[in-house]
Short mmCIF file of C-alpha atoms in Angstrom, two decimals:
data_model
loop_
_atom_site.label_atom_id
_atom_site.label_comp_id
_atom_site.label_asym_id
_atom_site.label_seq_id
_atom_site.Cartn_x
_atom_site.Cartn_y
_atom_site.Cartn_z
CA MET A 24 -0.03 -0.05 0.02
CA MET A 25 2.75 2.50 0.92
CA GLU A 26 4.76 1.50 -2.12
CA THR A 27 1.81 2.64 -4.24
CA ILE A 28 1.51 5.98 -2.42
CA PHE A 29 5.23 6.73 -2.82
CA LEU A 30 5.12 5.61 -6.46
CA VAL A 31 2.21 7.99 -7.12
CA LEU A 32 4.00 10.78 -5.37
CA LEU A 33 7.22 10.22 -7.36
CA LEU A 34 5.35 10.17 -10.78
CA THR A 35 3.16 13.12 -9.90
CA GLY A 36 6.07 15.18 -8.59
CA ALA A 37 8.35 14.29 -11.50
CA ALA A 38 5.51 15.20 -14.07
CA LEU A 39 4.78 18.50 -12.42
CA ALA A 40 8.39 19.33 -12.04
CA LEU A 41 8.98 18.61 -15.72
CA LEU A 42 5.85 20.76 -16.52
CA SER A 43 7.11 23.55 -14.32
CA VAL A 44 10.53 23.60 -16.00
CA LEU A 45 9.12 23.41 -19.54
CA SER A 46 6.72 26.41 -18.60
CA GLY A 47 9.82 28.56 -17.65
CA LEU A 48 10.30 27.79 -13.91
CA GLY A 49 6.91 28.80 -12.74
CA HIS A 50 6.08 32.37 -13.71
CA LEU A 51 9.66 33.42 -14.52
CA GLY A 52 9.16 32.66 -18.30
CA PRO A 53 6.33 32.46 -20.90
CA HIS A 54 2.97 31.50 -19.71
CA LEU A 55 1.26 28.22 -20.73
CA PRO A 56 -2.52 27.92 -20.29
CA HIS A 57 -3.25 27.49 -16.57
CA VAL A 58 -5.71 27.84 -13.85
CA HIS A 59 -5.13 29.56 -10.41
CA LEU A 60 -6.67 27.57 -7.56
CA ALA A 61 -5.25 29.96 -4.99
CA HIS A 62 -3.89 33.35 -5.90
CA LEU A 63 -0.46 33.28 -4.23
CA PRO A 64 2.24 35.89 -4.84
CA HIS A 65 4.09 35.13 -8.00
CA LEU A 66 6.29 36.78 -10.69
CA HIS A 67 5.46 38.18 -14.09
CA GLY A 68 7.77 39.11 -16.98
CA GLY A 69 10.24 41.93 -16.60
CA GLY A 70 13.32 41.80 -14.43
CA VAL A 71 13.44 39.33 -11.63
CA HIS A 72 15.33 40.01 -8.37
CA ALA A 73 16.38 37.20 -5.96
CA SER A 74 14.48 39.02 -3.26
CA ASP A 75 11.18 38.66 -5.43
CA VAL A 76 11.55 34.92 -5.51
CA SER A 77 10.28 32.63 -2.68
CA PRO A 78 12.34 29.42 -2.10
CA VAL A 79 8.94 27.77 -1.71
CA ASN A 80 7.57 27.78 -5.24
CA ALA A 81 5.84 25.36 -7.61
CA THR A 82 9.14 24.00 -8.87
CA THR A 83 10.59 23.35 -5.45
CA ILE A 84 7.36 21.79 -4.16
CA THR A 85 7.18 19.30 -7.14
CA VAL A 86 10.76 18.46 -6.72
CA PHE A 87 10.18 17.77 -3.07
CA LEU A 88 7.27 15.47 -4.00
CA ALA A 89 9.40 13.54 -6.55
CA TRP A 90 12.36 13.07 -4.23
CA PHE A 91 10.08 12.18 -1.28
CA GLY A 92 8.19 9.66 -3.36
CA GLY A 93 11.21 8.25 -5.08
CA ILE A 94 13.27 7.65 -1.93
CA GLY A 95 10.23 6.47 0.04
CA TYR A 96 9.50 3.98 -2.78
CA ILE A 97 13.07 2.67 -2.90
CA LEU A 98 13.30 2.30 0.88
CA THR A 99 9.89 0.53 1.03
CA ALA A 100 10.59 -1.84 -1.80
CA ALA A 101 14.23 -2.54 -1.10
CA THR A 102 14.53 -2.55 2.72
CA HIS A 103 12.64 -3.87 5.71
CA LEU A 104 12.92 -0.55 7.62
CA PRO A 105 9.87 0.39 9.60
CA MET A 106 7.56 3.10 8.14
CA LEU A 107 8.23 5.42 11.01
CA LEU A 108 11.95 5.59 9.75
CA ILE A 109 11.16 5.58 6.04
CA VAL A 110 8.85 8.67 6.13
CA PRO A 111 11.42 10.96 7.84
CA LEU A 112 14.20 9.66 5.68
CA ALA A 113 12.11 10.31 2.58
CA GLY A 114 11.22 13.79 3.91
CA LEU A 115 14.92 14.55 4.32
CA ALA A 116 15.60 13.40 0.78
CA GLY A 117 12.70 15.61 -0.48
CA LEU A 118 14.20 18.66 1.33
CA PHE A 119 17.61 17.92 -0.05
CA GLY A 120 16.24 17.79 -3.67
CA ALA A 121 14.28 20.96 -3.19
CA SER A 122 17.39 22.60 -1.64
CA LEU A 123 19.40 21.69 -4.75
CA VAL A 124 16.77 23.47 -6.93
CA VAL A 125 16.78 26.56 -4.69
CA LEU A 126 20.66 26.72 -4.78
CA PHE A 127 20.61 26.44 -8.56
CA LEU A 128 17.94 29.10 -8.76
CA PHE A 129 19.61 31.65 -6.57
CA ARG A 130 23.30 30.95 -7.49
CA VAL A 131 22.91 30.28 -11.17
CA LEU A 132 19.73 31.49 -12.81
CA LEU A 133 18.76 34.63 -10.97
CA PRO A 134 22.28 36.35 -10.78
CA GLY A 135 22.27 36.38 -14.72
CA GLN A 136 18.90 38.08 -14.97
CA THR A 137 18.65 41.61 -16.41
CA PRO A 138 17.64 44.00 -13.78
CA ALA A 139 14.05 45.46 -13.95
CA LEU A 140 13.79 48.54 -16.04
CA ARG A 141 12.56 51.76 -14.45
CA PRO A 142 10.32 54.15 -16.45
CA GLU A 143 13.26 56.57 -16.90
CA ASP A 144 15.23 53.80 -18.64
CA TYR A 145 12.82 54.07 -21.56
CA ARG A 146 13.22 57.83 -21.93
CA ILE A 147 15.73 58.76 -24.75
CA GLU A 148 16.19 62.39 -23.96
CA GLY A 149 19.81 62.91 -23.32
CA THR A 150 20.86 59.94 -25.35
CA LEU A 151 23.89 60.21 -27.65
CA GLY A 152 23.29 58.84 -31.14
CA ARG A 153 24.62 59.11 -34.66
CA LEU A 154 22.64 60.25 -37.84
CA THR A 155 22.36 57.44 -40.45
CA VAL A 156 20.14 59.40 -42.80
CA PRO A 157 21.09 63.09 -43.22
CA ILE A 158 18.51 65.68 -42.00
CA ALA A 159 17.54 68.11 -44.78
CA PRO A 160 16.53 71.74 -43.87
CA LYS A 161 13.33 71.52 -41.92
CA GLY A 162 13.17 67.78 -42.90
CA THR A 163 13.40 64.40 -41.24
CA GLY A 164 16.34 62.10 -41.08
CA GLU A 165 17.14 59.03 -38.91
CA VAL A 166 19.16 58.65 -35.70
CA VAL A 167 20.71 55.41 -34.38
CA TYR A 168 21.32 55.05 -30.60
CA ASN A 169 22.00 52.38 -27.90
CA LYS A 170 19.55 52.27 -24.99
CA VAL A 171 19.78 49.69 -22.26
CA GLY A 172 21.94 47.48 -24.46
CA VAL A 173 19.63 47.64 -27.54
CA THR A 174 20.49 49.54 -30.68
CA ARG A 175 17.47 51.44 -31.94
CA SER A 176 16.70 53.89 -34.73
CA ASP A 177 14.10 56.60 -34.87
CA GLY A 178 13.08 59.41 -37.18
CA ALA A 179 15.02 62.66 -36.35
CA ARG A 180 14.67 66.31 -36.93
CA SER A 181 17.06 69.10 -35.97
CA VAL A 182 15.77 71.19 -33.01
CA ASP A 183 16.37 74.44 -35.02
CA GLY A 184 15.38 73.05 -38.54
CA ALA A 185 19.06 73.29 -39.74
CA PRO A 186 20.44 70.53 -42.05
CA LEU A 187 22.69 68.01 -40.46
CA PRO A 188 24.84 65.64 -42.43
CA ARG A 189 25.02 61.79 -42.07
CA GLY A 190 27.37 60.58 -39.41
CA THR A 191 26.85 63.62 -37.22
CA GLU A 192 26.96 62.73 -33.37
CA VAL A 193 23.85 64.21 -31.89
CA VAL A 194 22.09 64.31 -28.45
CA VAL A 195 18.33 63.72 -28.29
CA LEU A 196 16.74 66.71 -26.60
CA CYS A 197 13.07 65.84 -26.95
CA TYR A 198 11.01 62.99 -28.32
CA GLU A 199 7.52 63.49 -29.67
CA ARG A 200 5.21 61.42 -31.79
CA GLY A 201 7.90 59.04 -32.85
CA ILE A 202 10.40 61.75 -33.84
CA ALA A 203 13.61 62.50 -31.98
CA TYR A 204 14.49 66.28 -31.94
CA VAL A 205 18.32 66.36 -31.91
CA GLU A 206 21.16 68.82 -31.48
CA PRO A 207 24.74 68.05 -32.80
CA LEU A 208 26.99 67.09 -29.91
CA ASP A 209 29.72 69.49 -30.80
CA ARG A 210 27.34 72.48 -30.80
CA LEU A 211 26.08 71.53 -27.32
CA LEU A 212 29.63 71.12 -25.94
CA ALA A 213 30.72 74.47 -27.46
CA ALA A 214 27.70 76.20 -25.93
CA ARG A 215 28.48 74.75 -22.51
CA THR A 216 32.35 75.24 -22.52
CA PRO A 217 33.22 78.19 -20.15
CA PRO A 218 35.56 80.75 -21.69
CA SER A 219 39.21 80.29 -21.01
CA GLU A 220 41.31 83.08 -19.28
CA GLY A 221 42.77 84.19 -22.74
CA ASP A 222 39.35 84.88 -24.03
CA LEU A 223 38.39 87.33 -21.27
#
């Protein structure tokens, strides 16, 4: 009788652990269709911090069940130990298996996660870029810039409507309706450079 219970726990835990891994370690990755029986705290996409992840989650629970059932089944089938000794040993084995998953999660997976972006990380004002398409007088060109490790391009206009050649390094001063209003970097630096003693 106990062999059957341990075997069912092993198979159920292993199947649910595999499903949890395939679905992206609980809610850390893409969602598969699912039903919430109880609404417990969980994670959604975006950055994940180690402080946001509980060591008691779907993956560790299913791994605990699998190890508990597996070791319990082996001890019941292969030894003549009393059940009062088998259950605690199987429980310790389950805790050991769940601990391995928690260590892997916190030492390997989570430290490599990209930190969560703040709203100001999306703002491009003040970003340095380069024109890939020249800006004609009162016209529109294209600026390429790097933001949060991603190279992007947007339509660009000169702040004062002046033409700017291709390859000019520019700073985005304003962004409206998909157009970046830019100023050449050298012009901004010249305007902000204090006069030297010889110029006074």
